[in-house]
Amino acid sequence: MNVVPGVSVCLICIIGCAQAGYLVGTGKADITGPVADVNLMGYANPSQFAGGILNRLYARALLVADEKDPKQRWVFINLDACMASQAVTFTVLERLAKRYGQQYTEQNVAMSGTHTHSGPSGYLQYLIYGISSLGFYTPSFDALVDGIVEAIESAHESVGPASLHVAVGEVLGANINRSPTAYLHNPAGERARYRHNIDKEMTVLAARGSGADAAATAQPRAVFSWFPVHGTSVNNTNTLVNGDNKGLAAQLLERRAPGTVAAFCQANVGDTSPNTLGPRCRDTGEPCDAVHSTCNGRVAECIGRGPAWPDNIASCAVIARKQADAAHELMQREGEQVSGAVQSRHAFLDMRGLVVAASPHTRAGVACKPAMGMAFAAGTTDGPGAFDFKQSDTNGTAFWRLVRNFIQKPSAEQMACHAPKPILLDVGDMHFPYDWAPAIVEIGILRAGQFAILAVPGEFTTMSGRRLRAAVRDTVGEAWGKNLTVVIAGLTNTYASYVTTFEEYQAQRYEGGFTLFGPNTLDAYIQEFKSLAKDMVDGAPLNTEDQPRPPNLLSKQWSLVPPVVTDSVPWGSDYGRAVEDVEPGRSFLPGDEVRVVFQSACPRNNIRRGGTFLTVERQAREGAGWEVVATDDDWETRFAWGRHRSLSSESFATITWIIPNGTTPGRYRIGHQGDYKHVFGWTHRFSGYSTEFDVAGEGRGDERQAPSSIFSTLRQWCAKAMAAIF
């Protein structure tokens, strides 16, 4: 859509300032956590441990309140994390209650993970999700809690009049269906209603301020988008903590729109993949077996390829830019202005034995106690499993059934409930040393006028999400507006694995094998969401006394993550010393790579939440001070940390800066900051710098530069005019 920028600003001001209707607050805070010696969450690869940073992780909060009745409010938090955690949710709400009383509770707070597979693990309370990460790790947990609370507090303090606008557009080339054979199990008539076997629509909710402040800029205060694509662009060999494609997309958009909090939220992500070239055999390059995702019978050889294969970092950037570009274009549209009440409602569900009644949207059945199937262990084409497991397996092998029975033999009733899933781990009956999987989950709906967020506790497949959205729309009719927009926020508040349709479940690919509560899982969720939506429409009184309550298992957590004992440097050396430095007198150009290796210490000594382990600095002018132009949060930098040998107390940090186009020519240096631990337990900060070097060349200029003078003048005129009118 082509618009004249100055005129667009005036139109936005006239619409937004005249009809705000809402109070909106935004917040953003660092949740990065430890970046060394901690398993990365998502691939369940026991050998994939963090060893540095590609970019930092954030919590981004959007608070929406009714301008006429501010008590009616909700806050949605998007997390650069693999998923939300029930233990984190409990603790955040406890912290908020101490400061705000009952203003923020489970009824109006939703925390959703972007599903990056490159964030620190150790923060979920159920055992099955922590086995590969060596259990619970308090620094990971604390970083999440502290950052989320900080983001919500910022949103609370920044509340002001605003208008909300919704826009929807298509994003092509950013996702594919990684289980197309399972999708084909859905009825042909249902599939015929859709052009793609994956959702291609991005939905953007933009919040624009009102009054003179809004008139002074075209940038919205917040842009929250929902689009389904897995956070698996960066593969399971990676060791650098990062937000994957959605984390980078947020960084790109926030650079293009300074002052805007941009969140790229997850949707019905279950069967999606960012590896758009599809799965190929690693040895031959030929397509994998479509049904089992194997090559010569082995899942480990079938790997999905991103658009810039074999460079998965470059592939991540491609998928991120597609999302950022789409959100930027959609936020510039006028969109449909949201109007109407602010509502929210939440419910806990005990899925064990939950009875589903037949309806136009559900089939009769019962949800099962949780269990995981053989196909779960096969992994996906984004991150294959091990041994001889394979997808689309409804039998399993005699050997793995023997192993299963040794660990926990499922009852005949449990096996019948989950059929045709061959159970591998009967986690519903595994409680030592504490519960292995959730049985009580939570769902919620956040609504502002004709816009609604369905907060789901897992990864819904494409068709599962479509059915859920349709069921809620049919339930509310036109009570929430004629053009109701419904989005699914996946991995919210609690993580309870995958949700397939009944038909997809029969295929028993990875997603079906990891659908915890059996073939009727989706129908159970649809039934309860319909009930929640109906209560909201009817204005039914809230009744939480009869709801089940999930356990808080924080006091029972175990951890095998070893502590940092001590750090050391070779005799005669110092922490922060550049041991592989820039060649003196060297000059670089945009596109070149500057690499420096420093004597370092374990980053776990101080996670530097809100800080950085590296700086790229430019000398302001000859003889003057230095200004920071990049940190470990920038995609152009790499902070890679490691030990010289296993169990060594000596370590090094390799800092890389890929000089971006548009870098200002001048004198530069690379800095490293950290903390070392003495053998007696105390820690001490250190820093060090590389040899200074020059960057030459003019590049293409900063894309964040000020607009041309004519449009700048027009915006200033609009600001004055709108301030005078309103």
XYZ file of C-alpha atoms in Angstrom:
726
model
C 0.000 0.000 0.000
C 1.556 3.302 -1.086
C 0.832 6.378 0.987
C 2.269 9.882 1.227
C 4.048 9.911 4.622
C 3.073 13.415 5.712
C -0.574 13.008 4.760
C -0.596 9.604 6.434
C 0.557 11.202 9.682
C -2.308 13.712 9.599
C -4.889 11.010 8.897
C -3.541 8.865 11.697
C -3.661 11.798 14.082
C -7.212 12.759 13.145
C -8.498 9.199 13.556
C -6.434 8.230 16.586
C -6.703 11.474 18.519
C -10.420 11.878 18.008
C -11.353 8.329 19.000
C -8.875 6.853 21.441
C -11.184 4.777 23.629
C -8.407 2.911 25.405
C -5.556 3.378 27.808
C -2.401 1.639 26.633
C 0.927 0.996 28.299
C 4.049 -0.692 26.936
C 7.161 -2.172 28.461
C 10.309 -3.999 27.425
C 12.925 -5.687 29.604
C 15.864 -8.062 29.254
C 15.223 -11.729 30.144
C 18.405 -13.219 28.656
C 19.625 -15.283 31.602
C 22.857 -17.336 31.701
C 24.703 -17.721 28.393
C 27.205 -20.409 29.351
C 27.133 -24.025 30.554
C 23.316 -24.180 30.337
C 21.440 -26.377 27.898
C 19.462 -24.514 25.241
C 15.719 -25.109 25.458
C 13.765 -26.574 22.556
C 15.637 -29.309 20.725
C 16.162 -31.467 23.837
C 19.706 -32.047 22.627
C 21.725 -32.967 25.749
C 24.960 -31.821 24.099
C 23.720 -28.371 23.040
C 24.984 -25.989 25.710
C 25.081 -22.211 25.596
C 28.421 -20.615 24.868
C 27.713 -16.959 24.145
C 25.223 -14.507 22.638
C 24.018 -13.657 19.162
C 21.352 -11.249 20.443
C 19.557 -10.706 23.735
C 16.128 -11.939 24.759
C 13.305 -9.664 25.885
C 9.890 -9.550 27.484
C 7.610 -7.076 25.697
C 4.387 -6.082 27.427
C 1.192 -4.542 26.056
C -1.344 -3.287 28.594
C -4.848 -2.385 27.386
C -7.488 -0.790 29.650
C -10.917 0.672 29.061
C -10.625 4.460 29.101
C -14.027 4.806 30.804
C -13.442 1.989 33.288
C -9.664 1.523 33.766
C -10.188 -1.387 36.149
C -11.158 -3.405 33.085
C -7.693 -4.186 31.785
C -5.400 -6.920 30.619
C -1.705 -7.259 29.912
C -0.154 -9.507 27.265
C 3.561 -10.276 27.501
C 5.510 -11.688 24.579
C 8.632 -13.571 25.658
C 11.745 -14.357 23.647
C 11.652 -17.784 25.269
C 10.880 -21.282 24.085
C 7.599 -21.274 25.986
C 5.928 -19.903 29.075
C 6.274 -21.726 32.376
C 3.625 -22.366 34.999
C 6.181 -21.779 37.757
C 7.235 -18.477 36.188
C 3.575 -17.473 35.870
C 2.919 -18.243 39.546
C 5.944 -16.256 40.694
C 5.285 -13.241 38.458
C 1.706 -13.004 39.722
C 2.898 -13.233 43.324
C 5.337 -10.381 42.725
C 2.666 -8.260 41.034
C 0.208 -8.892 43.874
C 2.671 -7.489 46.399
C 2.821 -4.218 44.488
C -0.583 -3.877 42.821
C -2.890 -6.033 44.920
C -5.491 -7.814 42.790
C -5.107 -5.516 39.799
C -3.160 -8.182 37.902
C -4.098 -11.853 38.348
C -4.332 -14.982 36.245
C -7.631 -13.571 34.972
C -6.001 -10.766 32.996
C -2.315 -11.612 32.523
C -1.044 -13.756 29.653
C 2.627 -14.610 29.026
C 3.389 -16.167 25.642
C 6.672 -17.614 24.328
C 7.977 -16.932 20.821
C 9.338 -20.500 20.773
C 12.965 -19.692 20.097
C 14.998 -22.877 20.454
C 18.124 -20.901 21.367
C 17.309 -19.603 24.838
C 18.548 -20.867 28.225
C 16.630 -23.766 29.754
C 15.974 -24.730 33.352
C 12.860 -22.706 34.163
C 9.970 -25.180 33.722
C 8.623 -27.003 36.750
C 7.674 -30.375 35.211
C 10.442 -32.948 35.080
C 10.069 -34.159 31.483
C 10.934 -30.710 30.130
C 14.093 -30.483 32.223
C 15.802 -33.844 31.736
C 18.050 -32.766 28.862
C 18.837 -29.482 30.653
C 20.045 -31.225 33.835
C 17.024 -30.017 35.757
C 16.029 -26.649 37.140
C 18.444 -23.702 37.079
C 17.571 -20.743 39.290
C 19.452 -18.024 37.313
C 17.421 -18.887 34.188
C 14.210 -18.743 36.182
C 15.080 -15.503 37.980
C 16.056 -13.706 34.761
C 12.658 -14.511 33.252
C 10.692 -13.497 36.336
C 12.642 -10.287 36.902
C 12.391 -9.234 33.268
C 8.683 -9.975 32.956
C 7.862 -8.059 36.133
C 9.987 -5.138 34.961
C 8.203 -5.061 31.578
C 4.761 -5.125 33.221
C 5.759 -2.394 35.668
C 6.923 -0.241 32.747
C 3.635 -0.853 30.955
C 1.689 0.072 34.089
C 3.631 3.305 34.550
C 3.387 4.355 30.895
C -0.388 4.017 30.499
C -1.959 6.765 28.405
C -4.816 7.381 25.943
C -4.463 5.478 22.680
C -6.361 4.001 19.792
C -6.007 0.405 18.623
C -5.922 -0.654 14.983
C -5.963 -4.127 13.411
C -4.528 -5.040 10.015
C -4.129 -8.441 8.379
C -1.846 -9.341 5.477
C -0.282 -12.342 3.796
C 3.344 -13.335 4.369
C 4.714 -15.716 1.760
C 7.942 -17.670 1.832
C 8.329 -17.560 5.608
C 6.868 -20.925 6.649
C 5.986 -24.387 5.397
C 4.112 -27.341 6.868
C 6.623 -29.847 8.235
C 3.984 -32.592 8.588
C 2.023 -32.343 5.317
C 1.106 -36.032 5.334
C -0.650 -35.607 8.691
C -2.456 -32.493 7.408
C -3.850 -34.607 4.559
C -5.688 -36.730 7.122
C -8.068 -33.806 7.698
C -11.344 -33.973 5.706
C -10.967 -32.965 2.065
C -13.918 -30.573 2.297
C -12.328 -28.782 5.221
C -8.961 -28.527 3.485
C -10.649 -27.147 0.374
C -11.671 -24.022 2.303
C -8.036 -22.933 2.551
C -5.465 -22.037 -0.106
C -2.495 -23.323 1.894
C -1.740 -26.199 4.236
C -0.313 -23.609 6.617
C -1.595 -20.221 7.775
C 0.060 -17.410 5.826
C -1.732 -14.462 7.453
C -0.053 -12.057 9.828
C -2.319 -10.103 12.168
C -1.011 -6.806 13.550
C -2.446 -4.897 16.502
C -1.025 -1.359 16.553
C -1.481 1.054 19.454
C -1.222 4.723 18.582
C -1.053 7.485 21.156
C -3.471 10.393 21.135
C -3.040 14.145 21.557
C -0.037 16.248 20.601
C 2.444 13.435 21.262
C 0.758 11.175 18.711
C 0.587 13.967 16.161
C 4.322 14.525 16.387
C 5.185 11.082 15.001
C 3.794 8.454 12.682
C 5.262 5.659 14.786
C 2.834 3.655 16.918
C 3.601 3.031 20.570
C 3.297 -0.710 20.089
C 3.067 -3.165 17.221
C 2.187 -6.714 18.265
C 1.927 -9.250 15.446
C 0.868 -12.886 15.338
C 2.234 -15.253 12.684
C 2.876 -19.021 12.935
C 6.449 -20.147 12.335
C 8.722 -22.240 14.502
C 11.739 -20.661 16.173
C 14.008 -23.239 14.573
C 15.814 -21.250 11.899
C 18.953 -21.584 14.033
C 19.600 -25.305 14.305
C 20.542 -27.687 17.092
C 24.293 -27.268 16.591
C 24.108 -23.619 17.658
C 25.610 -22.481 20.971
C 24.811 -18.746 20.878
C 21.758 -17.522 22.802
C 19.357 -15.685 20.493
C 15.680 -14.989 19.817
C 15.719 -16.804 16.457
C 13.622 -15.345 13.623
C 11.024 -13.615 15.801
C 13.599 -12.083 18.123
C 15.541 -10.679 15.175
C 12.326 -9.473 13.489
C 11.537 -7.445 16.614
C 15.005 -5.903 16.589
C 14.710 -4.997 12.900
C 11.315 -3.334 13.289
C 12.289 -1.457 16.444
C 15.282 -0.070 14.569
C 13.045 1.102 11.737
C 10.482 2.551 14.137
C 12.360 4.021 17.118
C 10.210 4.281 20.236
C 7.900 1.469 19.149
C 7.725 -1.736 21.178
C 7.520 -4.416 18.487
C 6.579 -7.974 19.433
C 6.430 -10.904 17.044
C 4.138 -13.331 18.784
C 3.605 -17.012 18.206
C 0.342 -18.451 16.868
C -0.811 -21.975 15.911
C 2.782 -23.013 15.380
C 2.568 -26.796 15.827
C 3.271 -28.088 12.320
C 5.108 -25.056 10.944
C 8.756 -24.743 9.959
C 10.930 -21.814 8.825
C 13.078 -24.218 6.805
C 11.328 -23.354 3.576
C 13.498 -25.399 1.212
C 12.068 -28.473 2.888
C 13.650 -31.582 4.402
C 16.506 -33.215 2.525
C 18.792 -36.149 3.150
C 22.041 -34.912 4.588
C 24.179 -37.414 2.681
C 22.563 -37.361 -0.789
C 20.625 -34.085 -0.931
C 17.565 -35.985 -2.101
C 14.093 -35.437 -0.556
C 13.430 -37.450 2.597
C 10.810 -40.159 2.864
C 7.627 -38.079 3.126
C 5.750 -40.293 5.575
C 8.463 -41.125 8.112
C 10.910 -38.231 7.484
C 13.808 -40.655 7.181
C 16.749 -41.264 4.878
C 17.575 -44.939 4.494
C 15.417 -45.523 7.561
C 17.228 -43.006 9.774
C 15.620 -39.816 11.114
C 18.982 -38.248 11.977
C 19.830 -37.854 8.282
C 16.627 -35.951 7.358
C 17.153 -32.234 7.968
C 15.048 -29.225 7.021
C 16.839 -26.566 4.982
C 16.332 -22.858 5.471
C 16.202 -20.349 2.604
C 19.937 -19.574 2.845
C 21.055 -23.161 3.468
C 23.628 -24.211 4.625
C 24.015 -20.963 6.606
C 21.292 -21.199 9.274
C 22.138 -17.763 10.709
C 21.566 -16.218 7.282
C 18.371 -18.267 6.898
C 17.171 -16.892 10.219
C 17.754 -13.365 8.940
C 15.725 -14.061 5.787
C 12.694 -15.318 7.734
C 13.040 -12.491 10.261
C 13.125 -9.804 7.587
C 10.040 -11.214 5.875
C 8.121 -10.887 9.145
C 9.561 -7.461 9.964
C 8.800 -6.111 6.488
C 5.240 -7.423 6.627
C 4.608 -5.945 10.079
C 6.092 -2.621 9.014
C 3.827 -2.456 5.967
C 0.756 -3.441 7.985
C 1.439 -0.951 10.771
C 1.513 1.847 8.204
C -1.975 1.007 7.043
C -4.897 2.773 8.625
C -6.306 -0.635 9.502
C -9.612 -1.242 11.211
C -10.004 0.787 14.365
C -10.895 -1.272 17.404
C -13.829 -0.166 19.521
C -15.717 -1.826 22.320
C -15.319 -3.242 25.783
C -12.170 -4.579 27.411
C -12.674 -8.066 28.839
C -10.591 -11.007 29.978
C -11.284 -14.417 31.446
C -9.189 -17.413 32.418
C -9.798 -20.984 33.521
C -7.778 -23.901 34.873
C -8.613 -27.273 33.327
C -7.902 -30.711 34.724
C -7.507 -32.615 31.469
C -7.506 -36.073 33.059
C -10.843 -37.598 32.161
C -12.341 -34.335 30.911
C -15.541 -35.353 29.097
C -16.243 -33.753 25.730
C -19.829 -33.571 24.510
C -20.727 -33.772 20.833
C -21.442 -30.399 19.223
C -21.105 -28.752 15.813
C -17.471 -28.077 16.713
C -16.536 -31.153 18.767
C -16.858 -34.912 18.715
C -17.839 -36.818 21.843
C -14.938 -38.266 23.762
C -12.703 -38.111 26.822
C -9.295 -36.534 27.346
C -6.657 -38.873 28.755
C -4.036 -38.696 31.437
C -0.864 -37.357 29.789
C 1.415 -39.672 27.847
C 4.041 -39.331 25.121
C 4.279 -41.559 22.081
C 7.119 -43.241 20.217
C 6.955 -40.600 17.453
C 7.771 -37.917 20.030
C 11.247 -39.400 20.378
C 11.776 -39.264 16.609
C 11.934 -35.480 16.710
C 11.177 -33.400 13.618
C 12.891 -32.366 10.416
C 13.860 -29.163 12.247
C 15.619 -31.174 14.936
C 15.690 -34.973 14.520
C 15.683 -37.382 17.433
C 17.942 -40.352 17.989
C 18.097 -44.139 17.924
C 15.636 -45.945 15.643
C 12.497 -43.936 16.405
C 10.581 -42.592 13.447
C 7.520 -40.474 12.776
C 4.209 -41.988 11.619
C 4.773 -44.992 13.875
C 1.654 -46.521 15.404
C 3.400 -49.642 16.731
C 6.838 -48.951 18.158
C 9.385 -51.728 18.613
C 9.542 -54.589 21.062
C 12.752 -53.194 22.528
C 11.300 -49.752 23.278
C 8.104 -51.282 24.649
C 10.314 -53.272 27.025
C 12.143 -50.096 28.067
C 8.827 -48.309 28.500
C 7.430 -51.033 30.717
C 10.567 -50.981 32.854
C 10.193 -47.231 33.452
C 6.401 -47.116 33.835
C 4.085 -49.655 32.278
C 0.875 -47.994 31.079
C -2.424 -49.598 31.975
C -4.641 -51.182 29.341
C -7.117 -48.353 29.909
C -4.413 -45.732 29.304
C -3.233 -47.420 26.111
C -6.798 -47.656 24.818
C -7.440 -44.001 25.633
C -4.368 -42.872 23.681
C -4.730 -45.276 20.741
C -3.410 -45.373 18.077
C -0.471 -43.722 19.867
C 2.063 -46.326 21.040
C 3.000 -44.919 24.445
C 6.692 -44.439 25.170
C 6.474 -42.449 28.423
C 3.367 -42.771 30.577
C 4.091 -39.437 32.242
C 0.592 -39.119 33.707
C 1.475 -41.778 36.262
C 5.079 -40.710 36.833
C 5.482 -38.562 39.943
C 9.001 -39.255 41.251
C 10.748 -37.121 42.348
C 7.855 -34.851 41.325
C 5.301 -34.641 38.500
C 6.760 -35.397 35.086
C 4.113 -33.538 33.069
C 1.223 -31.125 33.611
C -2.279 -32.477 34.122
C -3.941 -29.174 35.042
C -3.501 -26.580 32.302
C -4.893 -23.098 31.735
C -6.638 -21.209 28.960
C -7.693 -17.589 28.613
C -9.264 -14.958 26.397
C -8.193 -11.309 26.220
C -10.550 -9.018 24.335
C -10.621 -5.388 23.244
C -13.683 -4.636 21.132
C -13.645 -6.755 17.978
C -10.158 -8.106 18.668
C -9.606 -11.245 20.765
C -6.537 -13.222 21.832
C -6.973 -16.915 22.633
C -4.238 -17.884 25.085
C -3.434 -21.579 24.620
C -0.962 -23.643 26.672
C 0.726 -25.469 23.822
C 1.501 -25.790 20.142
C -1.696 -26.074 18.103
C -1.279 -27.321 14.548
C -2.558 -25.269 11.621
C -5.948 -26.963 11.350
C -6.327 -27.167 15.126
C -5.956 -23.409 15.318
C -8.385 -22.857 12.471
C -11.034 -24.976 14.191
C -10.554 -23.228 17.527
C -10.832 -19.752 16.009
C -13.956 -20.751 14.074
C -15.589 -22.221 17.179
C -15.041 -19.046 19.195
C -16.323 -16.851 16.348
C -19.460 -18.953 16.035
C -19.992 -18.850 19.787
C -19.867 -15.071 20.147
C -21.602 -14.252 16.856
C -21.718 -10.480 16.453
C -21.649 -9.785 20.194
C -18.025 -8.647 19.915
C -18.431 -6.871 16.583
C -19.235 -7.767 12.995
C -15.603 -8.037 11.904
C -14.194 -10.031 14.783
C -10.461 -10.745 14.556
C -9.297 -13.741 16.582
C -5.641 -14.659 17.068
C -4.104 -17.603 18.839
C -1.256 -16.941 21.255
C 0.616 -20.213 21.572
C 2.715 -21.497 24.470
C 0.999 -19.208 26.984
C 1.231 -19.324 30.808
C 1.735 -23.100 30.869
C 3.396 -25.512 28.467
C 1.498 -28.713 27.708
C 3.171 -29.783 24.448
C 1.238 -30.214 21.160
C -2.381 -30.239 20.016
C -3.383 -31.923 16.754
C -6.785 -32.543 15.226
C -8.358 -35.949 15.817
C -7.578 -36.877 12.209
C -3.944 -35.730 12.327
C -3.496 -37.651 15.557
C -4.179 -40.896 13.676
C -1.040 -40.315 11.576
C 1.151 -40.239 14.714
C 3.799 -37.959 13.394
C 5.849 -36.041 15.959
C 3.046 -33.592 16.731
C 0.554 -36.410 17.349
C 3.027 -38.363 19.448
C 3.567 -35.257 21.594
C -0.163 -34.487 22.003
C -0.289 -35.207 25.730
C -3.954 -35.846 26.404
C -4.843 -38.198 23.574
C -6.927 -37.944 20.387
C -9.641 -35.761 21.954
C -7.263 -33.070 23.201
C -8.301 -30.446 20.658
C -12.021 -31.071 21.168
C -11.573 -30.664 24.927
C -9.890 -27.293 24.423
C -12.522 -26.145 21.923
C -15.334 -27.065 24.310
C -13.782 -25.156 27.200
C -12.920 -22.106 25.086
C -16.525 -21.995 23.865
C -17.721 -22.086 27.468
C -15.310 -19.292 28.401
C -16.418 -17.133 25.462
C -20.111 -17.711 26.196
C -19.655 -16.651 29.809
C -17.977 -13.451 28.631
C -20.804 -12.695 26.195
C -23.468 -13.457 28.814
C -21.695 -11.503 31.536
C -21.752 -14.576 33.763
C -20.183 -14.056 37.194
C -16.657 -15.328 37.612
C -16.433 -18.509 39.670
C -12.930 -19.753 40.410
C -13.654 -21.643 43.616
C -14.701 -24.813 41.816
C -11.724 -24.798 39.457
C -8.786 -27.160 39.991
C -5.455 -25.605 40.945
C -2.167 -26.794 39.458
C 0.646 -27.643 41.863
C 3.493 -25.251 42.555
C 6.557 -27.488 42.390
C 9.284 -24.913 42.920
C 10.267 -26.308 46.308
C 10.779 -29.771 44.810
C 13.060 -28.894 41.916
C 16.383 -30.649 41.432
C 19.407 -29.462 39.506
C 22.572 -31.112 38.232
C 23.954 -27.912 36.713
C 27.362 -27.513 38.367
C 28.280 -24.185 39.953
C 31.153 -21.995 38.841
C 33.964 -23.023 41.185
C 36.643 -20.512 40.196
C 38.213 -18.725 37.238
C 41.868 -18.296 36.438
C 44.248 -16.923 33.813
C 47.673 -18.137 32.724
C 50.617 -16.921 34.770
C 51.513 -13.390 33.761
C 48.217 -12.700 31.985
C 45.156 -10.662 32.974
C 41.406 -10.931 32.593
C 40.307 -8.899 29.581
C 43.662 -9.084 27.816
C 43.415 -9.447 24.030
C 45.356 -12.626 23.243
C 44.470 -12.530 19.546
C 44.259 -8.868 18.630
C 43.608 -6.669 15.643
C 46.705 -6.129 13.554
C 48.088 -2.641 14.381
C 47.364 -0.104 11.658
C 44.749 -2.330 10.031
C 41.867 -0.629 8.235
C 38.506 -2.290 7.557
C 35.564 -1.728 5.221
C 31.825 -2.412 5.696
C 31.280 -6.128 5.202
C 34.623 -7.041 6.781
C 34.823 -9.107 9.956
C 36.759 -7.897 12.973
C 37.687 -10.679 15.391
C 39.357 -10.408 18.778
C 39.994 -13.141 21.375
C 40.142 -12.067 25.038
C 41.241 -13.828 28.192
C 37.905 -14.226 29.976
C 35.919 -15.759 32.828
C 32.638 -17.650 33.112
C 29.675 -15.441 32.078
C 27.534 -17.116 34.729
C 29.321 -15.057 37.383
C 27.162 -12.124 36.293
C 24.498 -12.608 33.611
C 24.486 -8.837 33.016
C 20.729 -8.595 32.534
C 20.194 -5.262 30.853
C 23.919 -4.992 30.166
C 26.428 -6.431 27.723
C 29.517 -8.615 27.514
C 30.938 -6.647 24.599
C 31.055 -3.176 23.143
C 31.995 -1.827 19.757
C 33.123 1.738 20.351
C 33.886 4.688 18.078
C 36.117 7.559 19.062
C 33.964 10.682 19.133
C 36.759 12.871 17.799
C 40.522 12.986 17.970
C 41.570 12.834 21.607
C 37.967 12.700 22.892
C 36.088 9.868 24.579
C 34.522 6.764 23.112
C 30.849 6.116 22.304
C 29.252 2.668 22.142
C 27.833 1.857 18.694
C 27.071 -1.856 19.173
C 26.682 -4.396 21.986
C 26.037 -8.117 22.330
C 22.382 -7.372 21.500
C 23.227 -6.468 17.905
C 22.919 -9.134 15.213
C 26.184 -7.881 13.667
C 28.151 -8.956 16.744
C 29.013 -12.369 18.167
C 30.076 -13.129 21.717
C 31.381 -16.700 21.821
C 32.734 -18.058 25.095
C 34.510 -21.296 25.847
C 37.118 -23.082 27.935
C 40.523 -24.095 26.681
C 39.780 -27.640 27.765
C 37.033 -29.461 29.619
C 36.761 -28.600 33.338
C 39.458 -25.943 32.978
C 39.147 -22.796 35.069
C 40.694 -20.804 32.211
C 38.427 -19.506 29.457
C 38.355 -17.184 26.488
C 35.839 -14.960 24.718
C 35.880 -14.544 20.958
C 34.191 -11.303 19.915
C 33.311 -10.788 16.285
C 31.942 -7.674 14.617
C 30.677 -7.937 11.052
C 30.859 -4.300 10.012
C 27.427 -3.315 8.672
C 26.819 -1.132 5.651
C 26.398 2.487 6.641
C 28.979 2.365 9.422
C 30.420 5.828 10.014
C 34.115 5.979 9.079
C 36.436 6.565 12.018
C 38.590 5.052 14.752
C 37.105 2.007 16.564
C 37.906 -0.536 19.248
C 36.342 -3.742 20.611
C 35.674 -4.030 24.335
C 34.987 -7.027 26.573
C 33.367 -6.796 30.002
C 32.939 -9.610 32.500
C 33.337 -10.842 36.071
C 35.772 -13.442 37.367
C 35.294 -15.629 40.425
C 38.033 -15.995 43.012
C 38.716 -19.375 44.578
C 37.347 -17.971 47.864
C 33.985 -17.182 46.216
C 33.952 -13.433 45.642
C 33.614 -11.973 42.161
C 35.323 -8.983 40.623
C 34.606 -7.056 37.430
C 37.095 -6.702 34.628
C 37.267 -5.132 31.197
C 39.664 -5.051 28.291
C 40.017 -3.561 24.827
C 41.470 -4.422 21.483
C 43.985 -2.391 19.573
C 42.321 0.567 17.907
C 41.543 0.262 14.210
C 40.033 2.327 11.416
C 36.829 1.751 9.443
C 36.808 3.424 6.043
C 34.135 3.814 3.368
C 30.809 5.570 3.426
C 28.397 2.628 3.070
C 24.699 3.144 2.449
C 23.764 5.323 5.440
C 21.739 4.563 8.567
C 18.210 3.406 7.767
C 17.086 5.113 10.993
C 18.105 8.538 9.709
C 15.638 11.427 9.896
C 13.057 11.770 7.110
C 13.465 14.327 4.352
C 12.937 17.938 5.366
C 9.638 18.347 3.512
C 7.995 15.467 5.354
C 9.574 16.536 8.640
C 8.078 20.007 8.200
C 4.693 18.525 7.315
C 4.708 16.372 10.431
C 5.537 19.361 12.598
C 2.654 21.301 11.012
C 0.283 18.373 11.651
C 1.437 18.182 15.270
C 0.660 21.831 15.887
C -2.677 21.632 14.093
C -3.822 18.529 15.961
C -2.688 19.947 19.311
C -4.749 23.072 18.642
C -7.835 21.042 17.670
C -7.689 18.460 20.438
